[in-house]
Amino acid sequence: MIRIEQLNKTYRVDGREVSALTDVNLEIGKGEVFGIIGRSGAGKSTLLRSLNLLERPTSGRVLIDGEDITRFDSRRLHALRQRIGMIFQHFNLLNAKTVAGNIDWPLKCTGSLDAAQRAERVAELLALVGLTEHANKYPTQLSGGQKQRVGIARALANRPQLLLCDEATSALDPETTQSILRLLLDINRQFGLTIVLITHEMQVIRTLCDRVAVIDGGRIVESGKVVDVFLHPRHAVTRGMVAQSDPLTAAMLDPGHAFAKDKLRGTLVRLTYLGDVTYQPILSHLAAATPARFTILQGEVSSIKDLPFGQLLLEFEGSEDDISKVFAELDRFEIHHEVLQ
Ligand SMILES: Nc1ncnc2c1ncn2[C@@H]1O[C@H](COP(=O)(O)OP(=O)(O)OP(=O)(O)O)[C@@H](O)[C@H]1O
Ligand SMILES: [Mg+2]
């Protein structure tokens, strides 16, 4: 659905050229939830805003359904933007309008429905985002999560094919974040809507996205399925972001850390597994089938979107022969294992 080719963006600041995006290439499929993650200033907003040309690339092409939108005249661009909804970190609601008025606004601008049809559509959207009872309130009377629901309803008003989300949940508390992410996932599944979202939070990517691209210094440094990128990060920036949610492992793998120096005697191995094997009694099997002794140092058993996974950091003690028996058993269960030290 979206194809970004050789995209570059430079800003002119005090007479100097500052590069915000360098040679970005991406493909995003129809119905996909695609995440772009990176640190502050990495170029996420610039990249997202290139998809509806709120930001004009310096060079390169942005193809949507096969057409290069950078060549569109203003009439076609206007029509395109009606097919693309956008939600913002700080909601950007019209404070002088009610909840219903905010959702009605884009319908009014498009001008293709009469007043009765618009009222019907607004009621439908209010129900979708669970705000029917708040229709006549003003934005200042709403909580952050409710404001973002208005932002989502407004973005969906004209039945877009593509939804762009710029840090849609970073102003919200964790529980409200989860409810907004669930709403976005429902919308994606119910309407087959393609969603591109940017975030600096790995948790958002894990909950919602099918694929992810990691951006750093204006370049895409890694991209792929969320499970692959999350469980086997290759680039240092990605590893850093994954480790943020797992400071203990990061500390243990730091050779300067007291724990690693003093306490580790055996072989440190990280096991990663996906799917049904998550529910198998792997550890008791290892204990029974091999003479190696093991200690669990860190572990997470959770899911990435709908896929259960486990990742355990174990220290094995035993002879080389014992350890190779462990590895043979792990291979038998198709459990990925990686010796860390
Ligand atoms: N209008 C502008 N003029 C000059 N430089 C800009 C402009 N907009 C962005 N930049 C620069 O481009 C780079 C990328 O900015 P961008 O807003 O895309 O980052 P981001 O990844 O969205 O960051 P954040 O997570 O903080 O929102 C930054 O170095 C920023 O200072
Ligand atoms: Mg930004």
Short mmCIF file of N, CA, C and O in Angstrom, two decimals, residues 237-291:
data_model
loop_
_atom_site.label_atom_id
_atom_site.label_comp_id
_atom_site.label_asym_id
_atom_site.label_seq_id
_atom_site.Cartn_x
_atom_site.Cartn_y
_atom_site.Cartn_z
N VAL A 237 21.26 0.12 18.75
CA VAL A 237 20.15 0.98 19.19
C VAL A 237 18.93 0.14 19.57
O VAL A 237 18.28 0.37 20.59
N THR A 238 18.67 -0.89 18.77
CA THR A 238 17.54 -1.77 19.06
C THR A 238 17.79 -2.51 20.36
O THR A 238 16.91 -2.64 21.21
N ARG A 239 19.01 -3.01 20.51
CA ARG A 239 19.34 -3.74 21.75
C ARG A 239 19.14 -2.84 22.95
O ARG A 239 18.61 -3.27 23.97
N GLY A 240 19.56 -1.60 22.82
CA GLY A 240 19.38 -0.64 23.90
C GLY A 240 17.91 -0.47 24.24
O GLY A 240 17.54 -0.45 25.41
N MET A 241 17.07 -0.39 23.22
CA MET A 241 15.65 -0.17 23.48
C MET A 241 15.00 -1.39 24.09
O MET A 241 14.11 -1.28 24.93
N VAL A 242 15.42 -2.57 23.67
CA VAL A 242 14.88 -3.80 24.25
C VAL A 242 15.35 -3.92 25.71
O VAL A 242 14.57 -4.25 26.59
N ALA A 243 16.61 -3.58 25.95
CA ALA A 243 17.17 -3.70 27.30
C ALA A 243 16.52 -2.73 28.28
O ALA A 243 16.49 -2.99 29.47
N GLN A 244 15.99 -1.62 27.75
CA GLN A 244 15.30 -0.66 28.62
C GLN A 244 14.21 -1.33 29.43
O GLN A 244 13.99 -1.02 30.59
N SER A 245 13.51 -2.27 28.77
CA SER A 245 12.43 -2.94 29.48
C SER A 245 13.00 -4.11 30.29
O SER A 245 12.26 -4.85 30.90
N ASP A 246 14.31 -4.28 30.28
CA ASP A 246 14.92 -5.41 30.95
C ASP A 246 16.28 -5.01 31.53
O ASP A 246 17.33 -5.49 31.09
N PRO A 247 16.28 -4.09 32.51
CA PRO A 247 17.54 -3.56 33.01
C PRO A 247 18.41 -4.60 33.69
O PRO A 247 19.64 -4.50 33.68
N LEU A 248 17.79 -5.65 34.24
CA LEU A 248 18.57 -6.66 34.96
C LEU A 248 19.52 -7.38 34.01
O LEU A 248 20.71 -7.55 34.29
N THR A 249 18.99 -7.80 32.86
CA THR A 249 19.84 -8.48 31.89
C THR A 249 20.95 -7.56 31.42
O THR A 249 22.11 -7.97 31.32
N ALA A 250 20.57 -6.31 31.16
CA ALA A 250 21.57 -5.36 30.69
C ALA A 250 22.69 -5.26 31.73
O ALA A 250 23.87 -5.27 31.39
N ALA A 251 22.30 -5.20 33.01
CA ALA A 251 23.31 -5.08 34.07
C ALA A 251 24.18 -6.34 34.14
O ALA A 251 25.40 -6.27 34.28
N MET A 252 23.53 -7.51 33.99
CA MET A 252 24.29 -8.76 34.12
C MET A 252 25.27 -8.95 32.97
O MET A 252 26.30 -9.58 33.13
N LEU A 253 24.89 -8.43 31.81
CA LEU A 253 25.76 -8.62 30.66
C LEU A 253 26.86 -7.56 30.60
O LEU A 253 27.75 -7.63 29.78
N ASP A 254 26.76 -6.59 31.49
CA ASP A 254 27.79 -5.57 31.54
C ASP A 254 28.97 -6.12 32.35
O ASP A 254 28.85 -6.38 33.54
N PRO A 255 30.11 -6.33 31.70
CA PRO A 255 31.23 -6.97 32.39
C PRO A 255 31.70 -6.17 33.61
O PRO A 255 32.32 -6.72 34.52
N GLY A 256 31.40 -4.87 33.63
CA GLY A 256 31.83 -4.05 34.75
C GLY A 256 30.93 -4.20 35.97
O GLY A 256 31.22 -3.72 37.05
N HIS A 257 29.82 -4.92 35.77
CA HIS A 257 28.83 -5.02 36.85
C HIS A 257 29.25 -6.06 37.87
O HIS A 257 29.69 -7.15 37.52
N ALA A 258 29.12 -5.69 39.15
CA ALA A 258 29.60 -6.56 40.23
C ALA A 258 28.99 -7.95 40.15
O ALA A 258 29.67 -8.96 40.33
N PHE A 259 27.71 -8.02 39.84
CA PHE A 259 27.01 -9.31 39.82
C PHE A 259 27.68 -10.25 38.83
O PHE A 259 27.99 -11.40 39.13
N ALA A 260 27.94 -9.72 37.62
CA ALA A 260 28.52 -10.55 36.57
C ALA A 260 29.91 -11.04 36.98
O ALA A 260 30.24 -12.21 36.80
N LYS A 261 30.70 -10.17 37.56
CA LYS A 261 32.08 -10.52 37.91
C LYS A 261 32.14 -11.58 39.00
O LYS A 261 32.85 -12.56 38.90
N ASP A 262 31.37 -11.35 40.04
CA ASP A 262 31.55 -12.18 41.24
C ASP A 262 30.74 -13.46 41.24
O ASP A 262 31.14 -14.45 41.82
N LYS A 263 29.58 -13.42 40.63
CA LYS A 263 28.66 -14.51 40.87
C LYS A 263 28.59 -15.56 39.76
O LYS A 263 28.23 -16.70 40.01
N LEU A 264 28.92 -15.18 38.54
CA LEU A 264 28.72 -16.13 37.44
C LEU A 264 29.89 -17.09 37.33
O LEU A 264 31.03 -16.68 37.21
N ARG A 265 29.57 -18.36 37.35
CA ARG A 265 30.62 -19.38 37.23
C ARG A 265 30.45 -20.19 35.96
O ARG A 265 31.41 -20.57 35.31
N GLY A 266 29.21 -20.46 35.60
CA GLY A 266 28.96 -21.37 34.49
C GLY A 266 28.79 -20.67 33.16
O GLY A 266 29.30 -19.58 32.94
N THR A 267 28.07 -21.34 32.29
CA THR A 267 27.84 -20.81 30.94
C THR A 267 26.51 -20.09 30.93
O THR A 267 25.48 -20.66 31.31
N LEU A 268 26.56 -18.85 30.48
CA LEU A 268 25.35 -18.04 30.45
C LEU A 268 24.67 -18.22 29.09
O LEU A 268 25.27 -17.95 28.05
N VAL A 269 23.44 -18.70 29.11
CA VAL A 269 22.76 -19.02 27.85
C VAL A 269 21.37 -18.36 27.84
O VAL A 269 20.66 -18.40 28.84
N ARG A 270 21.04 -17.78 26.71
CA ARG A 270 19.69 -17.22 26.57
C ARG A 270 18.86 -18.13 25.68
O ARG A 270 19.24 -18.46 24.56
N LEU A 271 17.73 -18.56 26.20
CA LEU A 271 16.80 -19.39 25.43
C LEU A 271 15.65 -18.53 24.94
O LEU A 271 15.12 -17.72 25.69
N THR A 272 15.28 -18.73 23.70
CA THR A 272 14.14 -18.00 23.16
C THR A 272 13.23 -19.00 22.46
O THR A 272 13.69 -19.82 21.68
N TYR A 273 11.93 -18.95 22.78
CA TYR A 273 11.00 -19.87 22.13
C TYR A 273 9.67 -19.19 21.87
O TYR A 273 9.30 -18.23 22.54
N LEU A 274 8.97 -19.70 20.89
CA LEU A 274 7.74 -19.07 20.42
C LEU A 274 6.65 -20.11 20.27
O LEU A 274 6.93 -21.26 19.94
N GLY A 275 5.42 -19.69 20.49
CA GLY A 275 4.28 -20.56 20.19
C GLY A 275 4.01 -21.58 21.28
O GLY A 275 4.30 -21.35 22.46
N ASP A 276 3.48 -22.75 20.88
CA ASP A 276 2.98 -23.74 21.83
C ASP A 276 4.01 -24.27 22.82
O ASP A 276 3.66 -24.70 23.92
N VAL A 277 5.27 -24.26 22.41
CA VAL A 277 6.31 -24.78 23.29
C VAL A 277 6.37 -23.97 24.60
O VAL A 277 6.83 -24.46 25.63
N THR A 278 5.83 -22.75 24.55
CA THR A 278 5.75 -21.90 25.74
C THR A 278 5.02 -22.62 26.89
O THR A 278 5.29 -22.39 28.06
N TYR A 279 4.09 -23.52 26.53
CA TYR A 279 3.28 -24.20 27.55
C TYR A 279 3.85 -25.56 27.94
O TYR A 279 3.23 -26.30 28.69
N GLN A 280 5.02 -25.91 27.42
CA GLN A 280 5.63 -27.20 27.72
C GLN A 280 6.54 -27.10 28.97
O GLN A 280 7.15 -26.06 29.18
N PRO A 281 6.63 -28.20 29.73
CA PRO A 281 7.50 -28.18 30.92
C PRO A 281 8.98 -28.37 30.55
O PRO A 281 9.62 -29.37 30.91
N ILE A 282 9.51 -27.41 29.83
CA ILE A 282 10.87 -27.52 29.30
C ILE A 282 11.92 -27.67 30.39
O ILE A 282 12.81 -28.51 30.31
N LEU A 283 11.79 -26.85 31.44
CA LEU A 283 12.85 -26.85 32.45
C LEU A 283 12.89 -28.16 33.22
O LEU A 283 13.97 -28.70 33.47
N SER A 284 11.74 -28.70 33.55
CA SER A 284 11.80 -29.98 34.27
C SER A 284 12.32 -31.07 33.35
O SER A 284 13.02 -31.98 33.80
N HIS A 285 12.04 -30.94 32.07
CA HIS A 285 12.58 -31.90 31.13
C HIS A 285 14.12 -31.82 31.10
O HIS A 285 14.81 -32.84 31.16
N LEU A 286 14.63 -30.60 31.03
CA LEU A 286 16.10 -30.43 31.01
C LEU A 286 16.73 -31.00 32.27
O LEU A 286 17.77 -31.65 32.23
N ALA A 287 16.08 -30.75 33.40
CA ALA A 287 16.62 -31.22 34.68
C ALA A 287 16.66 -32.74 34.72
O ALA A 287 17.60 -33.34 35.25
N ALA A 288 15.64 -33.37 34.14
CA ALA A 288 15.58 -34.83 34.18
C ALA A 288 16.49 -35.48 33.14
O ALA A 288 17.08 -36.52 33.39
N ALA A 289 16.62 -34.83 31.98
CA ALA A 289 17.30 -35.49 30.86
C ALA A 289 18.80 -35.22 30.80
O ALA A 289 19.52 -35.88 30.05
N THR A 290 19.28 -34.22 31.54
CA THR A 290 20.72 -33.93 31.46
C THR A 290 21.29 -33.76 32.87
O THR A 290 20.56 -33.38 33.79
N PRO A 291 22.58 -34.02 33.02
CA PRO A 291 23.18 -33.86 34.35
C PRO A 291 23.55 -32.41 34.68
O PRO A 291 23.94 -32.13 35.81
#
